[in-house]
mmCIF file with all atom_site columns, C-alpha atoms in Angstrom:
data_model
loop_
_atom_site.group_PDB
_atom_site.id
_atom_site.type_symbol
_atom_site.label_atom_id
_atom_site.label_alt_id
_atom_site.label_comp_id
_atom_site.label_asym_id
_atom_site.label_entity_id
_atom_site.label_seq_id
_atom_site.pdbx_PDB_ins_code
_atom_site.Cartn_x
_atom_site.Cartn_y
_atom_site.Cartn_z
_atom_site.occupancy
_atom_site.B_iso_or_equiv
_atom_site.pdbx_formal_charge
_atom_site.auth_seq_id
_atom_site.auth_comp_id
_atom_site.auth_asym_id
_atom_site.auth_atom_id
_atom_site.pdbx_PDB_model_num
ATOM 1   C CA . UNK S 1 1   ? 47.368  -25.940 -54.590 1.00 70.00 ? 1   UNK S CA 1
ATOM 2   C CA . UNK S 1 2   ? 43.650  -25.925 -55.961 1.00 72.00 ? 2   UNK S CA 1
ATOM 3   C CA . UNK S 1 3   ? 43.247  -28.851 -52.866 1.00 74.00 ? 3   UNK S CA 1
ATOM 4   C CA . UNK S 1 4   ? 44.773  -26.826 -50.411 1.00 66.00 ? 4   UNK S CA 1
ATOM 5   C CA . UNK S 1 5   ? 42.615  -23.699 -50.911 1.00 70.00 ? 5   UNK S CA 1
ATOM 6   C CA . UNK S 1 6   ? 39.228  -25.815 -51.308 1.00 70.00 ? 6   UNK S CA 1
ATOM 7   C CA . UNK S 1 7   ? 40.252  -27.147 -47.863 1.00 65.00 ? 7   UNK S CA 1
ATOM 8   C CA . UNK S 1 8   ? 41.024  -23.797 -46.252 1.00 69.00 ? 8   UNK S CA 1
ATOM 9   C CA . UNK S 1 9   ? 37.753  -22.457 -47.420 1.00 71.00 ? 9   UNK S CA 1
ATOM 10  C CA . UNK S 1 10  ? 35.585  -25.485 -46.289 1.00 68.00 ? 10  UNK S CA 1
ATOM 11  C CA . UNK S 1 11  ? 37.365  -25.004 -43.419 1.00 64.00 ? 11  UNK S CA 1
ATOM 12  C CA . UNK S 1 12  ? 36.716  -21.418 -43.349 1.00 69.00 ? 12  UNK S CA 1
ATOM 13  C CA . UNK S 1 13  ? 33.275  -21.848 -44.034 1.00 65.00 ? 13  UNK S CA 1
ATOM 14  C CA . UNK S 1 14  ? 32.857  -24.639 -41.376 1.00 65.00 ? 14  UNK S CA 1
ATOM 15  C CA . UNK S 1 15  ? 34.148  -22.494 -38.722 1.00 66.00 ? 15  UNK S CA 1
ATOM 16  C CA . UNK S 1 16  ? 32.198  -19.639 -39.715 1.00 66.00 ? 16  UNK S CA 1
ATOM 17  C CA . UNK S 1 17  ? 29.221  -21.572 -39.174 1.00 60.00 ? 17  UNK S CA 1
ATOM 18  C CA . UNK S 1 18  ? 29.804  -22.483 -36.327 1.00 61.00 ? 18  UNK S CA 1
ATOM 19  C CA . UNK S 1 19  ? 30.672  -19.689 -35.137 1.00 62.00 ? 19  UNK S CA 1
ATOM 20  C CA . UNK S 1 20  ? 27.574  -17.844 -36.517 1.00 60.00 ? 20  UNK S CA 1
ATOM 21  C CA . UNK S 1 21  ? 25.394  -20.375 -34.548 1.00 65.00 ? 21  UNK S CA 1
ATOM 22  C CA . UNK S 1 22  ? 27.134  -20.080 -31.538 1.00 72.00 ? 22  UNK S CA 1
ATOM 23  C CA . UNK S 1 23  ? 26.570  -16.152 -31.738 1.00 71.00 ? 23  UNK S CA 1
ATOM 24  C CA . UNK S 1 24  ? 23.000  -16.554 -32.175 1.00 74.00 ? 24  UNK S CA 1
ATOM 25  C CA . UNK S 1 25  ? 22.797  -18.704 -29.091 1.00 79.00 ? 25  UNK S CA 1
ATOM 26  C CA . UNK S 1 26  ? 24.613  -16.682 -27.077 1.00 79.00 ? 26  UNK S CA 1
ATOM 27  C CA . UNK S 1 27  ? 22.491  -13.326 -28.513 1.00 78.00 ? 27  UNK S CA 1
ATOM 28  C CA . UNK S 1 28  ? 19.466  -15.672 -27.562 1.00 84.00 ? 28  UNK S CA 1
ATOM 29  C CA . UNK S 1 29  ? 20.193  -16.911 -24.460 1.00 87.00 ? 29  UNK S CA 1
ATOM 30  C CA . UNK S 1 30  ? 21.461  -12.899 -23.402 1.00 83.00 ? 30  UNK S CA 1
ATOM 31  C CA . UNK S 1 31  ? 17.723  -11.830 -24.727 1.00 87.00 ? 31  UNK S CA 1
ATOM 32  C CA . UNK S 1 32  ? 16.236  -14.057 -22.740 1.00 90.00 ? 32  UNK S CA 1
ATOM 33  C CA . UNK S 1 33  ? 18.476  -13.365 -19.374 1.00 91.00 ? 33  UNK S CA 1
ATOM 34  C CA . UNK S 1 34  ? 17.560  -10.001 -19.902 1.00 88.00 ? 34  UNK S CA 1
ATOM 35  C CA . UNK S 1 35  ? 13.651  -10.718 -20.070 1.00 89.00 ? 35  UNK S CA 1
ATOM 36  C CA . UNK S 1 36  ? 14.002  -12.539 -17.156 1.00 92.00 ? 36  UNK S CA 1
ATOM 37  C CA . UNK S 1 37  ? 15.987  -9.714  -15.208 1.00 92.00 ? 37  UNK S CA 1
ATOM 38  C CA . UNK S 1 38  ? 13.469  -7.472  -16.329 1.00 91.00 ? 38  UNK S CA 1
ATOM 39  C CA . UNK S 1 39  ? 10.200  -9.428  -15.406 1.00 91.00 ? 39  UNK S CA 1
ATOM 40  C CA . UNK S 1 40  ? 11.932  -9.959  -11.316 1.00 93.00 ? 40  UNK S CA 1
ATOM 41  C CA . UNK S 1 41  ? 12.422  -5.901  -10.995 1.00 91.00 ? 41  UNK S CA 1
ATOM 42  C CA . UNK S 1 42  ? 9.183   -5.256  -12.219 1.00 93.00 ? 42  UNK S CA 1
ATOM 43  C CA . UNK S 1 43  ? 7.797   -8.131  -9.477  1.00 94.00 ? 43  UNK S CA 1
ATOM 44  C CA . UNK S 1 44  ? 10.128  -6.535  -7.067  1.00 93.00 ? 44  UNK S CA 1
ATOM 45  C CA . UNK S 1 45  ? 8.429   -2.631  -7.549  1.00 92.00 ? 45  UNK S CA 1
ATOM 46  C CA . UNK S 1 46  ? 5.132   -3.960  -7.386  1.00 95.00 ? 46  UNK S CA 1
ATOM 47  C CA . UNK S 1 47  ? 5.724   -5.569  -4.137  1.00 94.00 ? 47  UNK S CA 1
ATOM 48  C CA . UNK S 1 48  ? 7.351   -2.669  -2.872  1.00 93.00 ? 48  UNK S CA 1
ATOM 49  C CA . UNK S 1 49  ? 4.767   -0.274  -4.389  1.00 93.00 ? 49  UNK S CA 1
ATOM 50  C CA . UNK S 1 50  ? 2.691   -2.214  -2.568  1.00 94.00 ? 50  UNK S CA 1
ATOM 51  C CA . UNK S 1 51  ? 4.117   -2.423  1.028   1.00 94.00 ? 51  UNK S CA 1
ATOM 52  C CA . UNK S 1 52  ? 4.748   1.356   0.976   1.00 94.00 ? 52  UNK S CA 1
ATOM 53  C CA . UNK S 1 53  ? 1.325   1.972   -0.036  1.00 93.00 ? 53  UNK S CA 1
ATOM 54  C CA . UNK S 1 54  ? 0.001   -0.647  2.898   1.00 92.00 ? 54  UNK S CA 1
ATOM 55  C CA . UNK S 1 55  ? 2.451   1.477   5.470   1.00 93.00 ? 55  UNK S CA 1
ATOM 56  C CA . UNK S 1 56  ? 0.759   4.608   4.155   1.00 93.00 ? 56  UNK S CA 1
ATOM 57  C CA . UNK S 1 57  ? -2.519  3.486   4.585   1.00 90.00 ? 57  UNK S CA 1
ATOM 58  C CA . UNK S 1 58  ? -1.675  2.170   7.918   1.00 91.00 ? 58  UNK S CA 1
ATOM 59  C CA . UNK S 1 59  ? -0.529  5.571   8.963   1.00 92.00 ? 59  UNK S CA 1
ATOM 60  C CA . UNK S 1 60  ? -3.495  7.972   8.326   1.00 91.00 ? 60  UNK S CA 1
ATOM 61  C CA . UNK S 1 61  ? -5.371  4.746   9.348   1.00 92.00 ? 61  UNK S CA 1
ATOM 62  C CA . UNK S 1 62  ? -3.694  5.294   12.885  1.00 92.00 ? 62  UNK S CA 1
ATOM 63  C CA . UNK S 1 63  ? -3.911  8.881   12.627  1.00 93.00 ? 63  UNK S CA 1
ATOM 64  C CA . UNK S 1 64  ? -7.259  9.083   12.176  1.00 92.00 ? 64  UNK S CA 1
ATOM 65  C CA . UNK S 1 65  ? -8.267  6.625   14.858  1.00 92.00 ? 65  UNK S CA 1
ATOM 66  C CA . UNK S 1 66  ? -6.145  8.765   17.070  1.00 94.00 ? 66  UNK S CA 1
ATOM 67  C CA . UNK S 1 67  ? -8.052  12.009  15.949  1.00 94.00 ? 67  UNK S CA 1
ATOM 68  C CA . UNK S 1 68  ? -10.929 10.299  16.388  1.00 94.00 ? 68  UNK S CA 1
ATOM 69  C CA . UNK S 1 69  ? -10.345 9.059   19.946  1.00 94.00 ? 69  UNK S CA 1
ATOM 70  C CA . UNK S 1 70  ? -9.359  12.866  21.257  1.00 95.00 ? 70  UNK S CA 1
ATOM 71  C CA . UNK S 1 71  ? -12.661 13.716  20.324  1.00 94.00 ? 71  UNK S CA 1
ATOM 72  C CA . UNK S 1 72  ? -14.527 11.122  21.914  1.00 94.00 ? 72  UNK S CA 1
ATOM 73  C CA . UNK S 1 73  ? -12.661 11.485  25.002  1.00 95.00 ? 73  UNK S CA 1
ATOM 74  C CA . UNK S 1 74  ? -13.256 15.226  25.383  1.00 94.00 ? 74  UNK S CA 1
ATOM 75  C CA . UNK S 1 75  ? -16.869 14.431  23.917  1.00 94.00 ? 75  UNK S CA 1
ATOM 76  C CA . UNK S 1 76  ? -17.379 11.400  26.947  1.00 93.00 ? 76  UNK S CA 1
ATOM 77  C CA . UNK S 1 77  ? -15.755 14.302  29.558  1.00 94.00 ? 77  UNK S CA 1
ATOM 78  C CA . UNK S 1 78  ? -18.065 16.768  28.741  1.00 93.00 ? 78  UNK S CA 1
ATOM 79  C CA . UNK S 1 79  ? -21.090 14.771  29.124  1.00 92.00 ? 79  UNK S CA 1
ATOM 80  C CA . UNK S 1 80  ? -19.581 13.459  32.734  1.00 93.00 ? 80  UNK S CA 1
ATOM 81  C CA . UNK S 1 81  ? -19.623 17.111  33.171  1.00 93.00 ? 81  UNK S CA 1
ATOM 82  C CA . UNK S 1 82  ? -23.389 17.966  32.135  1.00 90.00 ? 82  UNK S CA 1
ATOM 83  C CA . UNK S 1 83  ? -24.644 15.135  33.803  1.00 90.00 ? 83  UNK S CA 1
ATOM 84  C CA . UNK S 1 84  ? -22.665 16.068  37.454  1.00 90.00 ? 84  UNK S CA 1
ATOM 85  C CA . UNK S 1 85  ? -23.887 19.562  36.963  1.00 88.00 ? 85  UNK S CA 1
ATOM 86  C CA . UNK S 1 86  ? -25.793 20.570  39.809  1.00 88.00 ? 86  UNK S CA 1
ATOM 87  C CA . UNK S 1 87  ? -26.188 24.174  38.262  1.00 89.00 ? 87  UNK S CA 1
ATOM 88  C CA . UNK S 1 88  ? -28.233 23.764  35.902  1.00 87.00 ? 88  UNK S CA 1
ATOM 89  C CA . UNK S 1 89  ? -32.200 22.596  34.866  1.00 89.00 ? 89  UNK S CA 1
ATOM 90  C CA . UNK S 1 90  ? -33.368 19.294  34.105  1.00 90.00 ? 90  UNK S CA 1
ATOM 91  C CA . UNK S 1 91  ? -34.632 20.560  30.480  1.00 91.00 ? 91  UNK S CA 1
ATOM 92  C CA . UNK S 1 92  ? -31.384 22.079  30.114  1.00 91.00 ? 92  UNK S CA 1
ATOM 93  C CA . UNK S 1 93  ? -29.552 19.447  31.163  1.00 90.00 ? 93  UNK S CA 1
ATOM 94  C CA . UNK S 1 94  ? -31.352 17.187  28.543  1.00 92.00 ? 94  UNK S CA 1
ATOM 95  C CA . UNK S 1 95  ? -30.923 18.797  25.779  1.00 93.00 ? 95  UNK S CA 1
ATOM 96  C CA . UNK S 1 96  ? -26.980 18.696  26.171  1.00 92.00 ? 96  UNK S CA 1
ATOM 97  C CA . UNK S 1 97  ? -26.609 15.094  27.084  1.00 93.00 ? 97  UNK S CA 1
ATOM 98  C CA . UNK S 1 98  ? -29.089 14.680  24.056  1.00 94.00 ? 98  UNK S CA 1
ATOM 99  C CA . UNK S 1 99  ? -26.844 16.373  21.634  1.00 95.00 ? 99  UNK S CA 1
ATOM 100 C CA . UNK S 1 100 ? -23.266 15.227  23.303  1.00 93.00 ? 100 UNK S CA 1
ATOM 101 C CA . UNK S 1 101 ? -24.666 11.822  22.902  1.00 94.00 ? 101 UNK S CA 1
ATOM 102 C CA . UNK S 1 102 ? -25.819 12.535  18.755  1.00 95.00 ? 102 UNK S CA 1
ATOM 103 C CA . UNK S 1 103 ? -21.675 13.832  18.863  1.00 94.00 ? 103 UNK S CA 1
ATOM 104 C CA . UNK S 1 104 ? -20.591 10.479  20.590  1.00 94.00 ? 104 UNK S CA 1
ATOM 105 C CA . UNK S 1 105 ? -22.493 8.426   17.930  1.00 94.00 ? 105 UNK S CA 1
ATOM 106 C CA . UNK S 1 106 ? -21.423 10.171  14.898  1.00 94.00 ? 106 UNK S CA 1
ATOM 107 C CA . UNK S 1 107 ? -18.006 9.776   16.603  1.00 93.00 ? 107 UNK S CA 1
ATOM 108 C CA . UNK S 1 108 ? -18.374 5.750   17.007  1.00 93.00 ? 108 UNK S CA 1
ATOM 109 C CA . UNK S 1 109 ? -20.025 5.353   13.215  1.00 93.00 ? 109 UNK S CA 1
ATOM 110 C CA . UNK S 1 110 ? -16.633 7.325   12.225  1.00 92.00 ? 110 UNK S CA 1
ATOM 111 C CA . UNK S 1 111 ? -14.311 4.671   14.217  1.00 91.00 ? 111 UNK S CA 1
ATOM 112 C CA . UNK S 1 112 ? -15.703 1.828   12.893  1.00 92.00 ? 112 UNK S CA 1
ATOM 113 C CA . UNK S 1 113 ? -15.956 3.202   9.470   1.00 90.00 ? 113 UNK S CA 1
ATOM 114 C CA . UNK S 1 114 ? -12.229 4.083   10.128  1.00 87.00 ? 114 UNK S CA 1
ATOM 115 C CA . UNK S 1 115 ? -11.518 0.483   11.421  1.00 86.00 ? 115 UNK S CA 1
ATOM 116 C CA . UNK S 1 116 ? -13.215 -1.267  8.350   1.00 83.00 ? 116 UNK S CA 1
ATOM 117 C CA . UNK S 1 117 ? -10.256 0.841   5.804   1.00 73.00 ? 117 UNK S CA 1
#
């Protein structure tokens, strides 16, 4: 009888341990599928943080350009219009192209600061 329950208790024990180590492998190797999981979602919302921000950028990029080339096209117009004036003086006439042309640089220095973004 003694024999009996000494081998039901090694064996007890034996599976036990066994057992225990198995659970502490499987407890690891879950920790460390999680960590994993984890790390690839946070890669994944960066990259996508980062496309939508690139798509946002890209769109007041676009809609500044287009803001910018209204005005220069009404700016260019007027000056066709000044300088085909037959109405007015030469002085007069100066001046305006002078200052529609100041307009049409500040205009430029704002595309190409636009196009450097």
């Amino acid at each position: 009888m003694k024999k009996l329950l000494v081998l039901v208790m090694v064996l007890a024990v034996s599976s036990s341990a066994s057992y225990a180590s198995s659970f502490w492998s499987s407890v690891r190797n879950a920790i460390r599928q999680d960590v994993k999981e984890t790390k690839q979602a946070i890669r994944a919302d960066i990259e996508n943080s980062k496309k939508e921000q690139a798509a946002e950028t890209a769109a007041r990029k676009r809609e500044a350009l287009k803001e910018v080339n209204t005005n220069l096209y009404n700016l260019n117009k007027e000056m066709r219009a000044v300088k085909n004036d037959k109405n007015i003086s030469e002085t007069e006439r100066v001046i305006k192209v002078r200052l529609l042309q100041k307009q049409i640089d500040f205009c430029n220095r704002q595309k190409k600061d636009i196009q450097k973004w």
